[in-house]
C-alpha cells in the first residue's frame, strides 16, 4: 500500500496499491494487483481492487475522497485522475498533469478545489485550482523549497 484514507461519508477505507514492478522499475499495469482497494472497517473485509490502475492509466499513490461521487488520485507520479468512489467509475484520467516529473501530494479544500504540491518543476510551489475549470490552473504560489506535503488545519 502507498496511501490509505478513511471516508466517514462512504463508511469505507480506501487503499492505493502500486501493483507489480518490472525489472526496469516501471509498474506493470496489466496485472490484477494495482489500483484502489476498498475495505469495510466494520467487517474488516476487503472488497478487493475496485478501480484498476490500468483504467486510471498509471500506478496510483496519494488518494483523497471529496464526496460520495468524486475522489482523486495521483497516477503515474505526474497526473491526477478522478473517479466516482460509489460506482468505482473512472471519470477523468487527466484532471491535472504536472509540467514536472513528480507530484508528492495534494489535498482538497472545503470548496472542493485541489491544492497540489508541485515540486518537480521550476518554479516550485502550491497550485490551487477548481478541478471543474480546465483553464483554472495557474502558476504555483511560490514557496522556499520544493513542497513535499500539503495539509489544512482549522
mmCIF file of C-alpha atoms in Angstrom:
data_model
loop_
_atom_site.group_PDB
_atom_site.id
_atom_site.type_symbol
_atom_site.label_atom_id
_atom_site.label_comp_id
_atom_site.label_asym_id
_atom_site.label_seq_id
_atom_site.Cartn_x
_atom_site.Cartn_y
_atom_site.Cartn_z
ATOM 1 C CA UNK A 1 0.000 0.000 0.000
ATOM 2 C CA UNK A 2 1.067 3.528 -0.831
ATOM 3 C CA UNK A 3 -1.690 5.610 0.793
ATOM 4 C CA UNK A 4 -4.752 4.959 2.908
ATOM 5 C CA UNK A 5 -7.741 7.136 3.766
ATOM 6 C CA UNK A 6 -10.998 6.622 5.618
ATOM 7 C CA UNK A 7 -14.233 8.155 4.329
ATOM 8 C CA UNK A 8 -16.885 8.545 7.052
ATOM 9 C CA UNK A 9 -19.354 9.564 4.331
ATOM 10 C CA UNK A 10 -18.901 6.263 2.483
ATOM 11 C CA UNK A 11 -18.044 4.131 5.514
ATOM 12 C CA UNK A 12 -15.003 2.699 3.817
ATOM 13 C CA UNK A 13 -11.242 2.641 3.867
ATOM 14 C CA UNK A 14 -9.576 3.306 0.505
ATOM 15 C CA UNK A 15 -6.073 1.947 -0.087
ATOM 16 C CA UNK A 16 -3.854 2.675 -3.094
ATOM 17 C CA UNK A 17 -1.731 -0.254 -4.197
ATOM 18 C CA UNK A 18 1.109 0.137 -6.644
ATOM 19 C CA UNK A 19 0.978 -3.290 -8.248
ATOM 20 C CA UNK A 20 3.899 -5.254 -9.638
ATOM 21 C CA UNK A 21 7.196 -3.615 -10.567
ATOM 22 C CA UNK A 22 9.132 -4.810 -13.587
ATOM 23 C CA UNK A 23 12.909 -5.167 -13.683
ATOM 24 C CA UNK A 24 13.166 -1.670 -15.209
ATOM 25 C CA UNK A 25 11.299 -0.211 -12.158
ATOM 26 C CA UNK A 26 8.121 0.564 -14.082
ATOM 27 C CA UNK A 27 4.773 -0.748 -12.885
ATOM 28 C CA UNK A 28 3.059 -3.471 -14.885
ATOM 29 C CA UNK A 29 -0.484 -2.131 -15.376
ATOM 30 C CA UNK A 30 -1.632 -5.413 -16.920
ATOM 31 C CA UNK A 31 -1.694 -7.351 -13.640
ATOM 32 C CA UNK A 32 -4.685 -7.509 -11.315
ATOM 33 C CA UNK A 33 -2.653 -6.264 -8.332
ATOM 34 C CA UNK A 34 -2.525 -2.485 -8.714
ATOM 35 C CA UNK A 35 -5.190 0.122 -8.150
ATOM 36 C CA UNK A 36 -7.580 1.211 -5.436
ATOM 37 C CA UNK A 37 -8.783 -1.311 -2.892
ATOM 38 C CA UNK A 38 -11.782 -0.712 -0.632
ATOM 39 C CA UNK A 39 -12.061 -2.185 2.858
ATOM 40 C CA UNK A 40 -15.120 -2.318 5.119
ATOM 41 C CA UNK A 41 -13.838 -1.265 8.568
ATOM 42 C CA UNK A 42 -16.834 -2.788 10.375
ATOM 43 C CA UNK A 43 -16.467 -6.285 8.941
ATOM 44 C CA UNK A 44 -12.727 -5.860 8.374
ATOM 45 C CA UNK A 45 -13.190 -7.409 4.933
ATOM 46 C CA UNK A 46 -11.717 -6.204 1.673
ATOM 47 C CA UNK A 47 -13.827 -5.661 -1.422
ATOM 48 C CA UNK A 48 -10.649 -6.170 -3.448
ATOM 49 C CA UNK A 49 -9.384 -3.831 -6.140
ATOM 50 C CA UNK A 50 -12.404 -1.692 -7.077
ATOM 51 C CA UNK A 51 -10.601 0.609 -9.547
ATOM 52 C CA UNK A 52 -7.775 -0.897 -11.612
ATOM 53 C CA UNK A 53 -4.595 1.113 -12.186
ATOM 54 C CA UNK A 54 -4.850 0.317 -15.901
ATOM 55 C CA UNK A 55 -8.197 2.155 -16.074
ATOM 56 C CA UNK A 56 -6.580 5.120 -14.299
ATOM 57 C CA UNK A 57 -3.687 4.998 -16.833
ATOM 58 C CA UNK A 58 -0.923 4.786 -14.266
ATOM 59 C CA UNK A 59 0.289 3.418 -10.976
ATOM 60 C CA UNK A 60 -1.517 5.034 -8.044
ATOM 61 C CA UNK A 61 -0.205 6.858 -4.996
ATOM 62 C CA UNK A 62 -1.999 9.585 -2.995
ATOM 63 C CA UNK A 63 -5.824 9.405 -2.720
ATOM 64 C CA UNK A 64 -8.390 11.935 -1.490
ATOM 65 C CA UNK A 65 -12.181 11.479 -1.221
ATOM 66 C CA UNK A 66 -14.070 14.728 -1.973
ATOM 67 C CA UNK A 67 -17.664 13.446 -1.902
ATOM 68 C CA UNK A 68 -19.802 10.360 -2.479
ATOM 69 C CA UNK A 69 -19.417 10.899 -6.226
ATOM 70 C CA UNK A 70 -15.919 12.304 -6.537
ATOM 71 C CA UNK A 71 -12.446 11.177 -5.487
ATOM 72 C CA UNK A 72 -8.969 11.999 -6.782
ATOM 73 C CA UNK A 73 -5.754 10.000 -7.004
ATOM 74 C CA UNK A 74 -2.215 10.693 -8.226
ATOM 75 C CA UNK A 75 -1.330 8.362 -11.105
ATOM 76 C CA UNK A 76 1.963 7.736 -12.830
ATOM 77 C CA UNK A 77 3.633 10.174 -10.377
ATOM 78 C CA UNK A 78 2.684 13.145 -12.580
ATOM 79 C CA UNK A 79 -1.105 13.193 -13.071
ATOM 80 C CA UNK A 80 -4.248 13.484 -11.001
ATOM 81 C CA UNK A 81 -7.189 11.314 -12.049
ATOM 82 C CA UNK A 82 -10.788 11.429 -10.818
ATOM 83 C CA UNK A 83 -13.169 8.552 -10.095
ATOM 84 C CA UNK A 84 -16.556 8.001 -8.503
ATOM 85 C CA UNK A 85 -15.971 6.165 -5.181
ATOM 86 C CA UNK A 86 -19.571 4.926 -5.100
ATOM 87 C CA UNK A 87 -19.739 3.390 -8.597
ATOM 88 C CA UNK A 88 -15.928 2.958 -8.993
ATOM 89 C CA UNK A 89 -16.171 4.507 -12.470
ATOM 90 C CA UNK A 90 -13.161 6.482 -13.729
ATOM 91 C CA UNK A 91 -14.382 9.998 -14.562
ATOM 92 C CA UNK A 92 -11.149 11.529 -15.875
ATOM 93 C CA UNK A 93 -7.550 10.382 -16.162
ATOM 94 C CA UNK A 94 -6.175 13.897 -16.660
ATOM 95 C CA UNK A 95 -7.686 16.353 -14.166
ATOM 96 C CA UNK A 96 -4.177 17.728 -13.736
ATOM 97 C CA UNK A 97 -0.877 16.963 -15.434
ATOM 98 C CA UNK A 98 2.314 18.191 -13.817
ATOM 99 C CA UNK A 99 4.793 20.021 -16.033
ATOM 100 C CA UNK A 100 7.467 18.367 -13.895
ATOM 101 C CA UNK A 101 8.365 14.794 -13.115
ATOM 102 C CA UNK A 102 6.844 14.151 -9.680
ATOM 103 C CA UNK A 103 3.766 15.081 -7.621
ATOM 104 C CA UNK A 104 4.360 14.212 -3.968
ATOM 105 C CA UNK A 105 0.993 15.198 -2.503
ATOM 106 C CA UNK A 106 -2.273 17.096 -2.836
ATOM 107 C CA UNK A 107 -5.357 17.826 -0.800
ATOM 108 C CA UNK A 108 -8.874 19.188 -1.264
ATOM 109 C CA UNK A 109 -10.132 22.376 0.350
ATOM 110 C CA UNK A 110 -13.636 22.946 1.734
ATOM 111 C CA UNK A 111 -14.905 24.152 -1.686
ATOM 112 C CA UNK A 112 -13.639 21.053 -3.496
ATOM 113 C CA UNK A 113 -10.645 22.799 -5.058
ATOM 114 C CA UNK A 114 -7.392 20.878 -5.432
ATOM 115 C CA UNK A 115 -4.250 22.091 -3.689
ATOM 116 C CA UNK A 116 -1.250 20.431 -5.336
ATOM 117 C CA UNK A 117 2.335 20.291 -4.068
ATOM 118 C CA UNK A 118 4.278 20.936 -7.274
ATOM 119 C CA UNK A 119 7.895 20.024 -6.618
ATOM 120 C CA UNK A 120 9.131 18.614 -9.894
ATOM 121 C CA UNK A 121 9.431 21.790 -11.936
ATOM 122 C CA UNK A 122 10.561 25.364 -11.536
ATOM 123 C CA UNK A 123 9.127 27.405 -10.049
ATOM 124 C CA UNK A 124 8.139 25.028 -7.282
ATOM 125 C CA UNK A 125 5.126 25.814 -5.154
ATOM 126 C CA UNK A 126 1.491 25.123 -4.437
ATOM 127 C CA UNK A 127 -1.024 25.014 -7.305
ATOM 128 C CA UNK A 128 -4.543 25.830 -6.201
ATOM 129 C CA UNK A 129 -7.424 25.311 -8.641
ATOM 130 C CA UNK A 130 -11.000 24.274 -9.291
ATOM 131 C CA UNK A 131 -10.943 20.828 -10.972
ATOM 132 C CA UNK A 132 -14.129 21.718 -12.891
ATOM 133 C CA UNK A 133 -12.391 24.533 -14.765
ATOM 134 C CA UNK A 134 -9.797 23.248 -17.205
ATOM 135 C CA UNK A 135 -8.241 26.700 -17.541
ATOM 136 C CA UNK A 136 -8.143 27.247 -13.778
ATOM 137 C CA UNK A 137 -4.577 26.029 -13.248
ATOM 138 C CA UNK A 138 -2.211 28.964 -12.830
ATOM 139 C CA UNK A 139 1.426 29.363 -11.906
ATOM 140 C CA UNK A 140 2.226 27.942 -8.490
ATOM 141 C CA UNK A 141 2.186 30.024 -5.332
ATOM 142 C CA UNK A 142 5.934 30.171 -4.621
ATOM 143 C CA UNK A 143 7.440 28.519 -1.555
ATOM 144 C CA UNK A 144 11.082 28.473 -0.485
ATOM 145 C CA UNK A 145 11.785 24.780 -1.071
ATOM 146 C CA UNK A 146 10.021 22.079 -3.103
ATOM 147 C CA UNK A 147 6.877 21.113 -1.150
ATOM 148 C CA UNK A 148 6.553 17.501 -0.064
ATOM 149 C CA UNK A 149 3.117 17.615 1.535
ATOM 150 C CA UNK A 150 0.046 19.826 1.968
ATOM 151 C CA UNK A 151 -2.476 19.850 4.804
ATOM 152 C CA UNK A 152 -5.285 22.127 6.003
ATOM 153 C CA UNK A 153 -5.850 22.754 9.699
ATOM 154 C CA UNK A 154 -8.699 24.534 11.421
#
